[in-house]
Amino acid sequence: MRLDRYLANLKYGTRNEITKKINGKKVTVNGKIITDSRYKVDTIKDKVTFEGLDIYYKETILLMLNKPSGVISANKDGLHKTVLDLIGEPFNRFDLKIAGRLDIDTEGLILLTNDGKLLHKIISPNKDVYKKYYVKVESKFDSSKLLNEFQIKDGRDYMFTPLLPKVEEINDNEFYLSIKEGKFHQVKRMVEHFNNKVVYLKRVSIGNIDLDESLEKGRYKEIIDYEI
Ligand code: URA
């Protein structure tokens, strides 16, 4: 990839600004100053620095975030902090997308990736990727009722029948629920269908990726070896 494009992709500036920096000897590749913007970078092998700092580059980034309540799953929001606001250097330089949103008051596992195919695999209900939630409800509840077929409203107020979930009861008020889709307020609506109310919701896994419980709320880490 051309050096100027590589740096622009990583948000080091506009192509013009970057060309000036390259001409001004602010960029090295494998320890050598490069002054030609058209220089071809081997994005896997080459070590690039910008103004003296090492550049972190990878084609595919996958991050696990422990979302706290009060933060929204959107790219930008004038009012609230977003999950992307929690991501710092070097990962905030990549075009990360949220693989399955959570409500503002829901906590737990959020995956972020710049890989469109991976994103699709995670969020498409047909891909057999279960999203598992820890659910606490207001009053006594027989969670096995959720295994019956029933309809709820999706985000656009159309009725839909959730695909068969998995349920693991903890006690009368708490259980784990694994669902394949991620429709608007789906877990809350499934519980409301049975005249109960979710009082706490936390996503604990997506497919075979479990939330690392040692991650404090608001913290994230890169997942290096994964298969979903
Ligand atoms: N279901 C919900 O109701 N809310 C979430 O945040 C996730 C799933």
PDB file of C-alpha atoms and ligand atoms in Angstrom:
ATOM      1  CA  MET A   1       0.000   0.000   0.000  1.00  0.00           C
ATOM      2  CA  ARG A   2       1.233   3.510  -0.738  1.00  0.00           C
ATOM      3  CA  LEU A   3       2.762   5.167   2.305  1.00  0.00           C
ATOM      4  CA  ASP A   4       0.501   8.228   2.142  1.00  0.00           C
ATOM      5  CA  ARG A   5      -2.614   6.072   1.834  1.00  0.00           C
ATOM      6  CA  TYR A   6      -1.505   3.844   4.682  1.00  0.00           C
ATOM      7  CA  LEU A   7      -1.055   6.874   6.943  1.00  0.00           C
ATOM      8  CA  ALA A   8      -4.313   8.483   5.811  1.00  0.00           C
ATOM      9  CA  ASN A   9      -6.214   5.236   6.500  1.00  0.00           C
ATOM     10  CA  LEU A  10      -4.823   5.381  10.011  1.00  0.00           C
ATOM     11  CA  LYS A  11      -6.054   8.976  10.404  1.00  0.00           C
ATOM     12  CA  TYR A  12      -2.644  10.622  10.659  1.00  0.00           C
ATOM     13  CA  GLY A  13      -4.014  13.523   8.612  1.00  0.00           C
ATOM     14  CA  THR A  14      -5.278  14.376   5.164  1.00  0.00           C
ATOM     15  CA  ARG A  15      -3.266  13.179   2.157  1.00  0.00           C
ATOM     16  CA  ASN A  16      -1.866  16.743   1.883  1.00  0.00           C
ATOM     17  CA  GLU A  17      -0.859  16.981   5.519  1.00  0.00           C
ATOM     18  CA  ILE A  18       0.707  13.554   5.311  1.00  0.00           C
ATOM     19  CA  THR A  19       2.694  14.414   2.186  1.00  0.00           C
ATOM     20  CA  LYS A  20       4.101  17.435   4.052  1.00  0.00           C
ATOM     21  CA  LYS A  21       5.121  15.239   6.975  1.00  0.00           C
ATOM     22  CA  ILE A  22       6.720  12.710   4.646  1.00  0.00           C
ATOM     23  CA  ASN A  23       8.598  15.465   2.806  1.00  0.00           C
ATOM     24  CA  GLY A  24       9.582  16.911   6.188  1.00  0.00           C
ATOM     25  CA  LYS A  25      11.318  13.589   7.093  1.00  0.00           C
ATOM     26  CA  LYS A  26       8.860  12.708   9.856  1.00  0.00           C
ATOM     27  CA  VAL A  27       8.223   9.172   8.613  1.00  0.00           C
ATOM     28  CA  THR A  28      10.517   6.158   8.688  1.00  0.00           C
ATOM     29  CA  VAL A  29      10.107   2.653   7.322  1.00  0.00           C
ATOM     30  CA  ASN A  30      12.327  -0.028   8.870  1.00  0.00           C
ATOM     31  CA  GLY A  31      14.504   2.681  10.402  1.00  0.00           C
ATOM     32  CA  LYS A  32      15.047   4.630   7.177  1.00  0.00           C
ATOM     33  CA  ILE A  33      13.601   8.085   6.524  1.00  0.00           C
ATOM     34  CA  ILE A  34      11.275   7.915   3.512  1.00  0.00           C
ATOM     35  CA  THR A  35      10.506  11.124   1.638  1.00  0.00           C
ATOM     36  CA  ASP A  36       8.467   9.648  -1.218  1.00  0.00           C
ATOM     37  CA  SER A  37       4.699   9.497  -0.543  1.00  0.00           C
ATOM     38  CA  ARG A  38       4.332   6.789  -3.193  1.00  0.00           C
ATOM     39  CA  TYR A  39       6.670   4.408  -1.337  1.00  0.00           C
ATOM     40  CA  LYS A  40       5.040   0.965  -1.141  1.00  0.00           C
ATOM     41  CA  VAL A  41       4.633  -0.271   2.415  1.00  0.00           C
ATOM     42  CA  ASP A  42       4.409  -3.957   3.196  1.00  0.00           C
ATOM     43  CA  THR A  43       1.670  -3.580   5.802  1.00  0.00           C
ATOM     44  CA  ILE A  44       2.524  -6.891   7.446  1.00  0.00           C
ATOM     45  CA  LYS A  45       6.310  -6.827   7.604  1.00  0.00           C
ATOM     46  CA  ASP A  46       7.376  -3.185   7.572  1.00  0.00           C
ATOM     47  CA  LYS A  47       7.904  -1.186  10.766  1.00  0.00           C
ATOM     48  CA  VAL A  48       6.718   2.363  10.248  1.00  0.00           C
ATOM     49  CA  THR A  49       7.158   5.351  12.559  1.00  0.00           C
ATOM     50  CA  PHE A  50       5.405   8.702  12.414  1.00  0.00           C
ATOM     51  CA  GLU A  51       7.017  11.632  14.226  1.00  0.00           C
ATOM     52  CA  GLY A  52       9.162   9.187  16.162  1.00  0.00           C
ATOM     53  CA  LEU A  53       6.336   6.917  17.334  1.00  0.00           C
ATOM     54  CA  ASP A  54       5.813   3.308  16.216  1.00  0.00           C
ATOM     55  CA  ILE A  55       2.689   2.679  14.174  1.00  0.00           C
ATOM     56  CA  TYR A  56       0.407  -0.199  15.055  1.00  0.00           C
ATOM     57  CA  TYR A  57      -1.183  -1.698  11.967  1.00  0.00           C
ATOM     58  CA  LYS A  58      -3.224  -4.783  11.354  1.00  0.00           C
ATOM     59  CA  GLU A  59      -5.683  -5.660   8.656  1.00  0.00           C
ATOM     60  CA  THR A  60      -8.209  -7.080  11.099  1.00  0.00           C
ATOM     61  CA  ILE A  61      -8.826  -5.730  14.559  1.00  0.00           C
ATOM     62  CA  LEU A  62     -11.197  -7.365  17.023  1.00  0.00           C
ATOM     63  CA  LEU A  63     -11.737  -5.762  20.413  1.00  0.00           C
ATOM     64  CA  MET A  64     -13.702  -6.921  23.426  1.00  0.00           C
ATOM     65  CA  LEU A  65     -15.169  -4.139  25.564  1.00  0.00           C
ATOM     66  CA  ASN A  66     -16.897  -4.408  28.913  1.00  0.00           C
ATOM     67  CA  LYS A  67     -19.646  -1.855  28.378  1.00  0.00           C
ATOM     68  CA  PRO A  68     -20.795   0.043  31.438  1.00  0.00           C
ATOM     69  CA  SER A  69     -24.341   1.317  31.868  1.00  0.00           C
ATOM     70  CA  GLY A  70     -24.843   4.917  30.679  1.00  0.00           C
ATOM     71  CA  VAL A  71     -22.750   4.502  27.530  1.00  0.00           C
ATOM     72  CA  ILE A  72     -24.481   4.133  24.196  1.00  0.00           C
ATOM     73  CA  SER A  73     -23.707   1.709  21.366  1.00  0.00           C
ATOM     74  CA  ALA A  74     -23.434   4.241  18.564  1.00  0.00           C
ATOM     75  CA  ASN A  75     -20.672   5.870  16.600  1.00  0.00           C
ATOM     76  CA  LYS A  76     -21.383   9.428  17.684  1.00  0.00           C
ATOM     77  CA  ASP A  77     -23.835  11.038  20.062  1.00  0.00           C
ATOM     78  CA  GLY A  78     -24.053  14.665  21.087  1.00  0.00           C
ATOM     79  CA  LEU A  79     -25.400  13.843  24.519  1.00  0.00           C
ATOM     80  CA  HIS A  80     -23.946  10.593  25.779  1.00  0.00           C
ATOM     81  CA  LYS A  81     -20.588   8.939  25.786  1.00  0.00           C
ATOM     82  CA  THR A  82     -20.435   6.190  23.141  1.00  0.00           C
ATOM     83  CA  VAL A  83     -18.584   2.886  23.208  1.00  0.00           C
ATOM     84  CA  LEU A  84     -16.239   4.290  20.552  1.00  0.00           C
ATOM     85  CA  ASP A  85     -15.388   7.212  22.849  1.00  0.00           C
ATOM     86  CA  LEU A  86     -13.957   4.615  25.236  1.00  0.00           C
ATOM     87  CA  ILE A  87     -11.434   3.361  22.680  1.00  0.00           C
ATOM     88  CA  GLY A  88      -7.999   4.983  22.739  1.00  0.00           C
ATOM     89  CA  GLU A  89      -4.724   4.692  20.812  1.00  0.00           C
ATOM     90  CA  PRO A  90      -3.918   2.862  18.615  1.00  0.00           C
ATOM     91  CA  PHE A  91      -7.316   1.219  18.065  1.00  0.00           C
ATOM     92  CA  ASN A  92      -9.237   4.484  17.619  1.00  0.00           C
ATOM     93  CA  ARG A  93      -7.334   4.891  14.335  1.00  0.00           C
ATOM     94  CA  PHE A  94      -9.215   1.950  12.783  1.00  0.00           C
ATOM     95  CA  ASP A  95     -12.739   2.109  11.378  1.00  0.00           C
ATOM     96  CA  LEU A  96     -14.299   0.045  14.085  1.00  0.00           C
ATOM     97  CA  LYS A  97     -17.908  -1.046  13.865  1.00  0.00           C
ATOM     98  CA  ILE A  98     -20.055  -2.314  16.702  1.00  0.00           C
ATOM     99  CA  ALA A  99     -20.897  -6.003  16.298  1.00  0.00           C
ATOM    100  CA  GLY A 100     -24.253  -6.055  18.056  1.00  0.00           C
ATOM    101  CA  ARG A 101     -25.515  -3.068  19.990  1.00  0.00           C
ATOM    102  CA  LEU A 102     -26.621  -2.982  23.595  1.00  0.00           C
ATOM    103  CA  ASP A 103     -29.147  -0.652  25.230  1.00  0.00           C
ATOM    104  CA  ILE A 104     -27.799   2.264  27.221  1.00  0.00           C
ATOM    105  CA  ASP A 105     -28.543   0.502  30.520  1.00  0.00           C
ATOM    106  CA  THR A 106     -27.253  -2.928  29.431  1.00  0.00           C
ATOM    107  CA  GLU A 107     -23.742  -3.887  30.464  1.00  0.00           C
ATOM    108  CA  GLY A 108     -21.193  -6.406  29.288  1.00  0.00           C
ATOM    109  CA  LEU A 109     -19.624  -7.760  26.147  1.00  0.00           C
ATOM    110  CA  ILE A 110     -19.379  -5.585  23.068  1.00  0.00           C
ATOM    111  CA  LEU A 111     -17.240  -6.686  20.141  1.00  0.00           C
ATOM    112  CA  LEU A 112     -15.772  -4.064  17.850  1.00  0.00           C
ATOM    113  CA  THR A 113     -14.134  -4.841  14.536  1.00  0.00           C
ATOM    114  CA  ASN A 114     -13.019  -3.238  11.293  1.00  0.00           C
ATOM    115  CA  ASP A 115     -13.664  -6.497   9.416  1.00  0.00           C
ATOM    116  CA  GLY A 116     -16.966  -6.396   7.520  1.00  0.00           C
ATOM    117  CA  LYS A 117     -17.172 -10.167   7.041  1.00  0.00           C
ATOM    118  CA  LEU A 118     -16.582 -10.871  10.697  1.00  0.00           C
ATOM    119  CA  LEU A 119     -19.155  -8.243  11.616  1.00  0.00           C
ATOM    120  CA  HIS A 120     -21.739  -9.909   9.405  1.00  0.00           C
ATOM    121  CA  LYS A 121     -20.944 -13.305  10.863  1.00  0.00           C
ATOM    122  CA  ILE A 122     -21.492 -12.023  14.392  1.00  0.00           C
ATOM    123  CA  ILE A 123     -24.696 -10.098  13.840  1.00  0.00           C
ATOM    124  CA  SER A 124     -26.483 -12.189  11.253  1.00  0.00           C
ATOM    125  CA  PRO A 125     -29.147 -14.346  12.965  1.00  0.00           C
ATOM    126  CA  ASN A 126     -28.616 -17.075  10.365  1.00  0.00           C
ATOM    127  CA  LYS A 127     -25.032 -17.706  11.356  1.00  0.00           C
ATOM    128  CA  ASP A 128     -25.825 -19.652  14.518  1.00  0.00           C
ATOM    129  CA  VAL A 129     -23.954 -17.265  16.765  1.00  0.00           C
ATOM    130  CA  TYR A 130     -25.682 -17.166  20.133  1.00  0.00           C
ATOM    131  CA  LYS A 131     -25.516 -14.021  22.239  1.00  0.00           C
ATOM    132  CA  LYS A 132     -25.763 -14.986  25.876  1.00  0.00           C
ATOM    133  CA  TYR A 133     -27.218 -12.650  28.504  1.00  0.00           C
ATOM    134  CA  TYR A 134     -27.376 -12.731  32.266  1.00  0.00           C
ATOM    135  CA  VAL A 135     -30.886 -11.552  33.066  1.00  0.00           C
ATOM    136  CA  LYS A 136     -32.352 -10.401  36.379  1.00  0.00           C
ATOM    137  CA  VAL A 137     -36.095  -9.817  36.479  1.00  0.00           C
ATOM    138  CA  GLU A 138     -38.382  -7.927  38.830  1.00  0.00           C
ATOM    139  CA  SER A 139     -40.587 -10.744  40.049  1.00  0.00           C
ATOM    140  CA  LYS A 140     -40.582 -14.516  40.228  1.00  0.00           C
ATOM    141  CA  PHE A 141     -40.317 -15.974  36.746  1.00  0.00           C
ATOM    142  CA  ASP A 142     -40.349 -19.392  35.176  1.00  0.00           C
ATOM    143  CA  SER A 143     -37.707 -18.749  32.522  1.00  0.00           C
ATOM    144  CA  SER A 144     -38.529 -22.003  30.692  1.00  0.00           C
ATOM    145  CA  LYS A 145     -41.628 -20.173  29.349  1.00  0.00           C
ATOM    146  CA  LEU A 146     -39.232 -18.433  26.973  1.00  0.00           C
ATOM    147  CA  LEU A 147     -38.813 -21.747  25.150  1.00  0.00           C
ATOM    148  CA  ASN A 148     -42.387 -21.587  23.872  1.00  0.00           C
ATOM    149  CA  GLU A 149     -43.074 -20.009  20.542  1.00  0.00           C
ATOM    150  CA  PHE A 150     -44.436 -16.464  20.889  1.00  0.00           C
ATOM    151  CA  GLN A 151     -44.301 -13.149  19.088  1.00  0.00           C
ATOM    152  CA  ILE A 152     -42.894  -9.782  20.108  1.00  0.00           C
ATOM    153  CA  LYS A 153     -42.405  -6.459  18.350  1.00  0.00           C
ATOM    154  CA  ASP A 154     -39.107  -5.788  16.621  1.00  0.00           C
ATOM    155  CA  GLY A 155     -37.549  -2.298  16.395  1.00  0.00           C
ATOM    156  CA  ARG A 156     -40.039  -1.202  13.733  1.00  0.00           C
ATOM    157  CA  ASP A 157     -43.085  -2.524  15.565  1.00  0.00           C
ATOM    158  CA  TYR A 158     -43.521  -5.511  13.255  1.00  0.00           C
ATOM    159  CA  MET A 159     -44.320  -8.727  15.057  1.00  0.00           C
ATOM    160  CA  PHE A 160     -41.720 -11.483  14.901  1.00  0.00           C
ATOM    161  CA  THR A 161     -41.149 -14.874  16.479  1.00  0.00           C
ATOM    162  CA  PRO A 162     -37.749 -15.141  18.138  1.00  0.00           C
ATOM    163  CA  LEU A 163     -35.680 -18.150  17.040  1.00  0.00           C
ATOM    164  CA  LEU A 164     -35.609 -20.840  19.696  1.00  0.00           C
ATOM    165  CA  PRO A 165     -33.428 -19.503  22.542  1.00  0.00           C
ATOM    166  CA  LYS A 166     -31.472 -21.385  25.202  1.00  0.00           C
ATOM    167  CA  VAL A 167     -32.288 -20.837  28.848  1.00  0.00           C
ATOM    168  CA  GLU A 168     -30.299 -21.710  31.977  1.00  0.00           C
ATOM    169  CA  GLU A 169     -32.141 -20.946  35.171  1.00  0.00           C
ATOM    170  CA  ILE A 170     -30.133 -19.610  38.135  1.00  0.00           C
ATOM    171  CA  ASN A 171     -33.026 -18.994  40.549  1.00  0.00           C
ATOM    172  CA  ASP A 172     -36.561 -17.523  40.557  1.00  0.00           C
ATOM    173  CA  ASN A 173     -35.359 -14.083  39.460  1.00  0.00           C
ATOM    174  CA  GLU A 174     -32.180 -14.755  37.520  1.00  0.00           C
ATOM    175  CA  PHE A 175     -31.302 -16.786  34.447  1.00  0.00           C
ATOM    176  CA  TYR A 176     -29.087 -16.888  31.369  1.00  0.00           C
ATOM    177  CA  LEU A 177     -30.765 -16.417  28.024  1.00  0.00           C
ATOM    178  CA  SER A 178     -29.004 -17.105  24.707  1.00  0.00           C
ATOM    179  CA  ILE A 179     -30.555 -15.712  21.546  1.00  0.00           C
ATOM    180  CA  LYS A 180     -29.441 -15.629  17.937  1.00  0.00           C
ATOM    181  CA  GLU A 181     -30.965 -12.326  16.876  1.00  0.00           C
ATOM    182  CA  GLY A 182     -30.390  -8.887  18.291  1.00  0.00           C
ATOM    183  CA  LYS A 183     -33.652  -7.062  17.678  1.00  0.00           C
ATOM    184  CA  PHE A 184     -34.350  -3.812  19.461  1.00  0.00           C
ATOM    185  CA  HIS A 185     -34.848  -4.458  23.212  1.00  0.00           C
ATOM    186  CA  GLN A 186     -35.277  -8.132  22.371  1.00  0.00           C
ATOM    187  CA  VAL A 187     -34.556  -9.651  25.775  1.00  0.00           C
ATOM    188  CA  LYS A 188     -36.605  -7.003  27.576  1.00  0.00           C
ATOM    189  CA  ARG A 189     -39.503  -7.538  25.188  1.00  0.00           C
ATOM    190  CA  MET A 190     -39.331 -11.308  25.529  1.00  0.00           C
ATOM    191  CA  VAL A 191     -39.591 -10.953  29.301  1.00  0.00           C
ATOM    192  CA  GLU A 192     -42.319  -8.295  29.072  1.00  0.00           C
ATOM    193  CA  HIS A 193     -44.341 -10.673  26.939  1.00  0.00           C
ATOM    194  CA  PHE A 194     -44.763 -12.696  30.136  1.00  0.00           C
ATOM    195  CA  ASN A 195     -45.744  -9.619  32.184  1.00  0.00           C
ATOM    196  CA  ASN A 196     -42.413  -9.313  33.934  1.00  0.00           C
ATOM    197  CA  LYS A 197     -39.612  -6.744  33.717  1.00  0.00           C
ATOM    198  CA  VAL A 198     -35.841  -6.917  33.248  1.00  0.00           C
ATOM    199  CA  VAL A 199     -34.114  -5.005  36.050  1.00  0.00           C
ATOM    200  CA  TYR A 200     -30.529  -5.846  35.073  1.00  0.00           C
ATOM    201  CA  LEU A 201     -29.097  -7.138  31.822  1.00  0.00           C
ATOM    202  CA  LYS A 202     -25.541  -8.067  30.951  1.00  0.00           C
ATOM    203  CA  ARG A 203     -24.198  -9.769  27.823  1.00  0.00           C
ATOM    204  CA  VAL A 204     -21.709 -12.416  28.865  1.00  0.00           C
ATOM    205  CA  SER A 205     -20.768 -14.039  25.571  1.00  0.00           C
ATOM    206  CA  ILE A 206     -21.062 -13.897  21.808  1.00  0.00           C
ATOM    207  CA  GLY A 207     -20.557 -17.273  20.138  1.00  0.00           C
ATOM    208  CA  ASN A 208     -17.504 -18.791  21.776  1.00  0.00           C
ATOM    209  CA  ILE A 209     -16.126 -15.453  22.981  1.00  0.00           C
ATOM    210  CA  ASP A 210     -16.775 -14.950  26.690  1.00  0.00           C
ATOM    211  CA  LEU A 211     -16.509 -11.602  28.404  1.00  0.00           C
ATOM    212  CA  ASP A 212     -13.229 -11.503  30.307  1.00  0.00           C
ATOM    213  CA  GLU A 213     -14.602 -10.805  33.785  1.00  0.00           C
ATOM    214  CA  SER A 214     -11.261  -9.324  34.841  1.00  0.00           C
ATOM    215  CA  LEU A 215     -11.885  -6.439  32.428  1.00  0.00           C
ATOM    216  CA  GLU A 216     -13.169  -3.496  34.451  1.00  0.00           C
ATOM    217  CA  LYS A 217     -16.277  -1.739  33.162  1.00  0.00           C
ATOM    218  CA  GLY A 218     -15.313   0.649  30.377  1.00  0.00           C
ATOM    219  CA  ARG A 219     -12.096  -1.266  29.607  1.00  0.00           C
ATOM    220  CA  TYR A 220     -11.289  -3.219  26.471  1.00  0.00           C
ATOM    221  CA  LYS A 221      -8.675  -5.562  25.076  1.00  0.00           C
ATOM    222  CA  GLU A 222      -7.676  -6.888  21.704  1.00  0.00           C
ATOM    223  CA  ILE A 223      -8.628 -10.459  20.872  1.00  0.00           C
ATOM    224  CA  ILE A 224      -5.789 -11.970  18.908  1.00  0.00           C
ATOM    225  CA  ASP A 225      -6.646 -15.608  18.293  1.00  0.00           C
ATOM    226  CA  TYR A 226     -10.283 -16.152  17.628  1.00  0.00           C
ATOM    227  CA  GLU A 227     -12.712 -18.194  15.648  1.00  0.00           C
ATOM    228  CA  ILE A 228     -16.404 -17.448  15.790  1.00  0.00           C
TER     229      ILE A 228
HETATM  230  N1  URA B   1     -31.890  -7.227  24.577  1.00  0.00           N
HETATM  231  C1  URA B   1     -32.282  -6.100  25.196  1.00  0.00           C
HETATM  232  O1  URA B   1     -33.435  -5.947  25.554  1.00  0.00           O
HETATM  233  N2  URA B   1     -31.376  -5.147  25.399  1.00  0.00           N
HETATM  234  C2  URA B   1     -30.066  -5.261  25.059  1.00  0.00           C
HETATM  235  O2  URA B   1     -29.280  -4.358  25.312  1.00  0.00           O
HETATM  236  C3  URA B   1     -29.678  -6.452  24.428  1.00  0.00           C
HETATM  237  C4  URA B   1     -30.609  -7.419  24.172  1.00  0.00           C
END
